[in-house]
């Protein structure tokens, strides 16, 4: 049985924050903080982003709040109501609470009737995990519909006071580059989708043809992590005498090993080539290649790797990203990308889309093949 994305929603908190105002919201950390900001933003290509905190560092919208707002908009745009929801699948990297899962919090805030819930946890690919869960349940006839959300609230743990007591890692008092640069890379927001067993009565729906998720954690080292100062399972933040000691040691800071990022580029192209060789899609038939990536530099690296390996890649004009305008929202980014494409009428019936979401956590790569259909089509 086919499954379709029939409506999408998004929530971007506050007004767009331009590059020159970033530190007005998250503050400055370390002697060379502003210099690092300029270098990081020049490389990633982000011009503005959204924050769920204000300039006094007060949280205005929780992670749950943003997910609920995106879901409500998606449901309002569909032909179902909150009372009709069969499944809530929710994704995030860092929820408001350690437990219970964010899907429970979302269900509680929605106030919808009893239904099945699922929380997926990870980094960027967790949004695709949630979507695949919903897709398979609807395609199997287990559920008639599902709402799926992905939401991230990075600014709350990137505020300068979170680093005030972190022990410096260099003589000049600077914190590690692997945690410092992420403060300028990540932003806040949420996206949501309604998945049903039939296309929408009006407008364009996206038939989910397949979703592929592949982890390479069996061969790759952890690149992005939080909860340990040295990526050690033997000394996590739980093992310190107190949370304050863990924070001072940097165990509660999100880190990314920049030296490992080229691995993600190679694995992304490798996975793309595997699916191509299996005949899962035809690059020449693709109308769009919506892609989540953390910087425009990463896109250039992927295109160079495709050329180096002589792979039939999607032409550059088919790529679609809104990274410069809305920033990097991790798992929520691909939802906001697709919502924008549909809202702006960029997708027409018959268009084929190949969605790509790589993750640098311990390296996972997700792809989805979608076909745009009009009302009544299958």
Coordinates of C-alpha atoms in Angstrom, one line a residue:
X1 CA 0.0 0.0 0.0
X2 CA 1.4 3.4 -0.9
X3 CA 2.1 6.1 1.7
X4 CA 2.0 9.8 1.0
X5 CA 3.2 13.0 2.6
X6 CA 0.0 15.0 2.3
X7 CA 0.9 18.2 4.2
X8 CA 3.8 19.8 5.9
X9 CA 4.4 22.4 8.5
X10 CA 7.3 24.3 10.1
X11 CA 8.0 26.6 13.0
X12 CA 11.0 29.0 13.0
X13 CA 11.1 30.9 16.3
X14 CA 11.5 34.7 16.2
X15 CA 12.8 36.9 13.5
X16 CA 15.8 35.9 11.4
X17 CA 19.0 36.7 13.2
X18 CA 21.8 38.0 10.9
X19 CA 25.4 37.0 11.3
X20 CA 26.4 40.2 13.0
X21 CA 23.8 39.7 15.8
X22 CA 24.6 36.0 16.6
X23 CA 26.6 36.9 19.8
X24 CA 23.8 39.2 20.9
X25 CA 21.9 36.0 21.5
X26 CA 24.4 33.3 22.4
X27 CA 27.2 35.5 23.8
X28 CA 30.9 35.3 23.2
X29 CA 33.2 32.6 24.5
X30 CA 37.0 32.8 24.5
X31 CA 39.5 35.4 23.4
X32 CA 39.1 34.7 19.6
X33 CA 35.4 34.1 19.6
X34 CA 34.4 36.9 17.1
X35 CA 37.3 35.9 14.8
X36 CA 36.1 32.3 14.9
X37 CA 32.6 33.4 14.2
X38 CA 33.7 35.2 11.0
X39 CA 35.7 32.2 9.8
X40 CA 33.0 29.7 10.5
X41 CA 30.2 31.6 9.0
X42 CA 32.3 32.4 5.9
X43 CA 32.9 28.7 5.3
X44 CA 29.4 27.5 6.0
X45 CA 27.5 30.1 4.0
X46 CA 24.8 30.8 6.6
X47 CA 23.5 34.4 6.4
X48 CA 20.7 34.2 9.0
X49 CA 19.1 31.7 11.4
X50 CA 16.4 31.5 14.1
X51 CA 16.8 31.2 17.9
X52 CA 14.3 30.1 20.5
X53 CA 16.0 32.3 23.1
X54 CA 16.1 36.0 23.5
X55 CA 19.0 38.4 24.0
X56 CA 18.8 37.8 27.8
X57 CA 19.3 34.1 27.1
X58 CA 15.7 33.3 28.2
X59 CA 14.1 30.3 26.5
X60 CA 11.0 31.6 24.7
X61 CA 10.0 28.3 23.0
X62 CA 10.9 24.8 24.2
X63 CA 11.8 22.0 21.9
X64 CA 8.4 20.5 22.5
X65 CA 6.7 23.8 21.8
X66 CA 8.3 24.1 18.4
X67 CA 7.4 20.5 17.4
X68 CA 3.8 21.0 18.5
X69 CA 3.5 24.3 16.5
X70 CA 4.9 22.6 13.3
X71 CA 2.5 19.6 13.8
X72 CA -0.5 21.9 14.2
X73 CA 0.3 23.7 11.0
X74 CA 0.8 20.5 9.1
X75 CA -2.5 19.1 10.4
X76 CA -4.3 22.3 9.7
X77 CA -3.2 22.0 6.1
X78 CA -4.4 18.4 5.8
X79 CA -7.8 16.8 5.8
X80 CA -7.3 15.1 9.2
X81 CA -7.8 16.7 12.6
X82 CA -5.9 16.1 15.9
X83 CA -8.6 13.7 16.9
X84 CA -7.8 11.5 13.9
X85 CA -4.1 10.9 14.6
X86 CA -3.1 7.3 14.6
X87 CA 0.6 7.7 15.3
X88 CA 3.0 10.4 16.5
X89 CA 6.6 9.9 15.5
X90 CA 8.9 12.5 16.9
X91 CA 12.6 13.1 16.4
X92 CA 15.3 15.2 18.1
X93 CA 18.9 15.1 19.1
X94 CA 18.5 16.8 22.6
X95 CA 15.0 16.8 24.0
X96 CA 13.8 19.1 26.7
X97 CA 13.8 16.2 29.2
X98 CA 16.1 13.2 29.5
X99 CA 13.0 11.1 30.0
X100 CA 10.3 10.5 29.0
X101 CA 10.8 10.7 25.2
X102 CA 9.8 13.8 23.3
X103 CA 6.9 12.1 21.6
X104 CA 5.2 11.8 25.0
X105 CA 5.6 15.5 25.6
X106 CA 4.3 16.4 22.2
X107 CA 1.3 14.1 22.6
X108 CA 0.6 15.7 26.0
X109 CA 0.8 19.2 24.6
X110 CA -1.4 18.4 21.5
X111 CA -4.1 17.0 23.8
X112 CA -5.1 14.5 21.0
X113 CA -6.8 11.2 21.9
X114 CA -4.8 8.1 22.8
X115 CA -2.6 6.8 20.0
X116 CA 0.7 5.1 19.3
X117 CA 3.9 7.1 19.8
X118 CA 7.5 6.7 18.9
X119 CA 10.6 8.8 19.8
X120 CA 13.7 8.5 17.6
X121 CA 17.0 9.6 19.0
X122 CA 20.2 10.5 17.1
X123 CA 21.6 13.6 15.4
X124 CA 20.6 14.6 11.8
X125 CA 19.3 11.2 10.7
X126 CA 16.8 10.9 13.6
X127 CA 14.2 12.8 11.5
X128 CA 14.5 10.3 8.7
X129 CA 14.2 7.5 11.3
X130 CA 10.9 8.9 12.5
X131 CA 9.7 9.4 8.9
X132 CA 10.5 5.8 8.0
X133 CA 8.7 4.5 11.0
X134 CA 5.6 6.4 9.9
X135 CA 6.0 5.4 6.3
X136 CA 6.3 1.7 7.0
X137 CA 3.3 1.6 9.4
X138 CA 1.1 3.4 6.9
X139 CA 2.3 1.4 3.9
X140 CA 1.7 -1.9 5.9
X141 CA -1.9 -0.8 6.6
X142 CA -1.1 -0.7 10.3
X143 CA -2.1 3.0 10.5
X144 CA -4.2 5.2 8.2
X145 CA -2.2 8.2 9.1
X146 CA 0.7 9.5 11.1
X147 CA 2.2 12.9 12.1
X148 CA 5.9 13.1 12.2
X149 CA 8.1 15.9 13.6
X150 CA 11.7 16.8 13.9
X151 CA 12.8 19.6 16.1
X152 CA 16.1 21.0 17.5
X153 CA 16.9 23.7 20.1
X154 CA 20.6 24.2 20.0
X155 CA 20.8 27.7 21.3
X156 CA 19.9 26.7 24.8
X157 CA 23.1 24.7 25.3
X158 CA 25.3 27.0 23.1
X159 CA 24.8 30.1 25.4
X160 CA 28.0 31.6 26.7
X161 CA 27.3 30.9 30.3
X162 CA 27.2 27.1 29.5
X163 CA 31.0 27.5 28.8
X164 CA 31.9 29.9 31.6
X165 CA 33.2 27.2 33.9
X166 CA 34.6 24.9 31.3
X167 CA 38.3 24.3 31.9
X168 CA 40.3 25.9 29.0
X169 CA 42.2 23.6 26.8
X170 CA 44.9 26.0 25.7
X171 CA 47.2 28.5 27.5
X172 CA 45.4 31.5 26.1
X173 CA 42.1 30.4 27.7
X174 CA 40.4 29.2 24.5
X175 CA 38.0 26.3 24.5
X176 CA 38.5 23.5 22.0
X177 CA 37.7 24.4 18.4
X178 CA 35.6 21.2 18.1
X179 CA 33.1 22.7 20.5
X180 CA 33.5 26.4 19.9
X181 CA 32.7 26.5 16.1
X182 CA 29.4 24.6 16.6
X183 CA 28.1 27.6 18.5
X184 CA 27.9 29.5 15.2
X185 CA 26.8 26.6 13.0
X186 CA 23.6 25.4 14.8
X187 CA 20.2 27.0 15.1
X188 CA 16.6 26.3 16.2
X189 CA 13.4 25.2 14.5
X190 CA 11.0 22.4 13.8
X191 CA 9.3 20.7 10.8
X192 CA 6.4 18.3 10.6
X193 CA 4.7 16.1 8.0
X194 CA 1.3 14.3 7.8
X195 CA 1.7 10.8 6.3
X196 CA -1.5 9.2 4.9
X197 CA -2.6 6.1 2.9
X198 CA -3.9 8.3 0.1
X199 CA -2.9 11.6 -1.6
X200 CA -4.4 14.9 -0.4
X201 CA -7.7 15.9 -2.0
X202 CA -6.1 19.2 -3.1
X203 CA -2.7 20.2 -4.1
X204 CA 0.5 18.2 -4.4
X205 CA 1.4 15.2 -2.3
X206 CA 4.7 13.3 -2.1
X207 CA 4.5 9.6 -2.5
X208 CA 7.2 7.9 -0.5
X209 CA 8.7 5.3 -2.8
X210 CA 11.4 4.2 -0.4
X211 CA 13.6 5.3 2.4
X212 CA 17.1 4.0 3.0
X213 CA 19.1 4.5 6.2
X214 CA 22.6 3.1 6.6
X215 CA 24.9 3.3 9.5
X216 CA 28.7 3.0 9.2
X217 CA 29.3 3.0 12.9
X218 CA 30.9 -0.5 12.5
X219 CA 33.9 1.0 10.6
X220 CA 33.9 4.7 11.6
X221 CA 34.9 6.6 14.7
X222 CA 32.5 8.9 16.5
X223 CA 32.7 12.4 15.0
X224 CA 29.9 14.3 16.8
X225 CA 29.1 13.6 20.4
X226 CA 27.9 15.0 23.7
X227 CA 28.1 13.5 27.2
X228 CA 31.9 12.8 27.4
X229 CA 34.9 15.0 27.4
X230 CA 36.9 12.5 25.3
X231 CA 34.3 10.4 23.6
X232 CA 34.8 7.6 26.1
X233 CA 32.0 5.3 27.2
X234 CA 34.0 4.6 30.4
X235 CA 33.9 8.2 31.6
X236 CA 30.6 9.8 30.7
X237 CA 28.9 12.7 32.4
X238 CA 27.0 10.3 34.6
X239 CA 30.3 9.1 36.1
X240 CA 31.4 12.4 37.5
X241 CA 30.8 13.3 41.2
X242 CA 28.3 16.0 40.1
X243 CA 26.9 17.6 36.9
X244 CA 29.0 20.7 37.7
X245 CA 32.2 18.6 37.5
X246 CA 31.0 17.1 34.3
X247 CA 30.3 20.5 32.8
X248 CA 33.7 21.9 34.0
X249 CA 35.5 19.1 32.2
X250 CA 33.5 19.8 29.0
X251 CA 31.5 16.6 29.1
X252 CA 28.3 18.4 28.6
X253 CA 29.5 20.3 25.5
X254 CA 28.5 19.2 22.0
X255 CA 31.7 18.5 20.0
X256 CA 32.5 17.6 16.4
X257 CA 35.9 16.2 15.2
X258 CA 36.5 18.4 12.1
X259 CA 39.2 16.1 10.9
X260 CA 36.8 13.2 10.4
X261 CA 34.2 15.2 8.2
X262 CA 35.8 14.2 4.9
X263 CA 34.8 10.6 5.8
X264 CA 31.2 11.6 5.7
X265 CA 31.6 13.0 2.2
X266 CA 33.1 9.8 1.0
X267 CA 30.5 7.7 2.7
X268 CA 27.7 9.8 1.4
X269 CA 28.9 9.4 -2.2
X270 CA 29.5 5.7 -1.6
X271 CA 25.9 5.2 -0.4
X272 CA 24.6 7.3 -3.3
X273 CA 26.5 5.1 -5.7
X274 CA 25.3 1.9 -4.0
X275 CA 21.6 2.9 -4.5
X276 CA 22.3 4.0 -8.0
X277 CA 24.0 0.7 -8.9
X278 CA 21.0 -1.1 -7.5
X279 CA 18.7 0.7 -9.9
X280 CA 16.8 2.5 -7.1
X281 CA 16.7 5.8 -9.0
X282 CA 17.8 7.4 -12.3
X283 CA 19.7 10.7 -11.9
X284 CA 18.4 12.0 -15.2
X285 CA 14.8 11.6 -14.0
X286 CA 15.2 13.6 -10.9
X287 CA 13.6 17.0 -10.8
X288 CA 15.1 17.9 -7.4
X289 CA 17.8 16.8 -5.0
X290 CA 16.8 18.3 -1.6
X291 CA 19.9 17.9 0.6
X292 CA 20.7 18.6 4.2
X293 CA 24.3 19.6 4.8
X294 CA 26.0 21.8 7.4
X295 CA 27.9 24.1 5.1
X296 CA 28.2 25.1 1.5
X297 CA 31.8 23.9 1.7
X298 CA 30.4 20.4 2.4
X299 CA 28.3 20.6 -0.8
X300 CA 31.4 21.5 -2.8
X301 CA 33.3 18.6 -1.3
X302 CA 30.4 16.2 -2.3
X303 CA 30.3 17.5 -5.9
X304 CA 34.1 17.1 -6.2
X305 CA 33.9 13.5 -4.8
X306 CA 31.2 12.7 -7.3
X307 CA 33.3 14.0 -10.1
X308 CA 36.4 12.2 -8.8
X309 CA 34.6 8.9 -8.7
X310 CA 32.9 9.5 -12.0
X311 CA 29.5 8.8 -10.5
X312 CA 26.3 10.0 -12.4
X313 CA 25.3 12.6 -9.9
X314 CA 22.4 15.0 -9.9
X315 CA 23.2 18.2 -11.8
X316 CA 24.0 21.1 -9.4
X317 CA 21.0 23.1 -10.5
X318 CA 18.7 20.3 -9.1
X319 CA 20.2 20.6 -5.5
X320 CA 17.9 22.4 -3.1
X321 CA 18.8 23.8 0.3
X322 CA 17.7 26.8 2.4
X323 CA 20.8 26.7 4.7
X324 CA 21.9 30.3 4.0
X325 CA 18.4 31.7 5.0
X326 CA 17.4 29.5 8.0
X327 CA 20.6 27.9 9.2
X328 CA 21.4 24.3 10.3
X329 CA 18.6 22.8 12.4
X330 CA 20.0 19.3 12.3
X331 CA 17.2 16.7 12.0
X332 CA 14.6 19.4 11.4
X333 CA 16.4 20.8 8.4
X334 CA 15.1 18.4 5.7
X335 CA 11.5 18.9 6.9
X336 CA 11.8 22.6 6.6
X337 CA 13.4 22.3 3.2
X338 CA 10.6 20.1 1.8
X339 CA 7.9 22.3 3.4
X340 CA 9.4 25.3 1.7
X341 CA 9.5 23.6 -1.6
X342 CA 5.9 22.6 -1.4
X343 CA 4.7 26.0 0.0
X344 CA 6.5 27.9 -2.8
X345 CA 5.1 25.7 -5.5
X346 CA 8.4 24.4 -6.7
X347 CA 7.2 20.8 -6.9
X348 CA 4.8 19.7 -9.7
X349 CA 3.0 16.4 -10.2
X350 CA 5.3 13.9 -11.8
X351 CA 8.5 15.4 -10.2
X352 CA 10.8 12.9 -8.7
X353 CA 12.9 13.9 -5.7
X354 CA 15.9 12.2 -4.1
X355 CA 16.4 13.4 -0.6
X356 CA 19.8 13.2 1.2
X357 CA 20.5 13.5 4.9
X358 CA 24.0 12.6 6.0
X359 CA 24.9 12.4 9.8
X360 CA 28.3 12.9 11.3
X361 CA 27.4 11.4 14.7
X362 CA 29.1 8.1 14.0
X363 CA 28.4 8.4 10.3
X364 CA 25.0 7.4 8.9
X365 CA 23.6 8.3 5.5
X366 CA 19.9 8.5 4.7
X367 CA 18.2 8.8 1.3
X368 CA 14.5 8.9 0.3
X369 CA 12.9 8.8 -3.1
X370 CA 9.7 10.8 -3.4
X371 CA 7.3 11.2 -6.3
X372 CA 5.0 14.2 -6.5
X373 CA 1.4 13.3 -7.3
X374 CA -1.9 15.2 -7.6
X375 CA -5.2 14.4 -6.0
X376 CA -6.5 11.0 -6.8
X377 CA -3.3 9.7 -8.2
X378 CA -1.5 6.6 -6.9

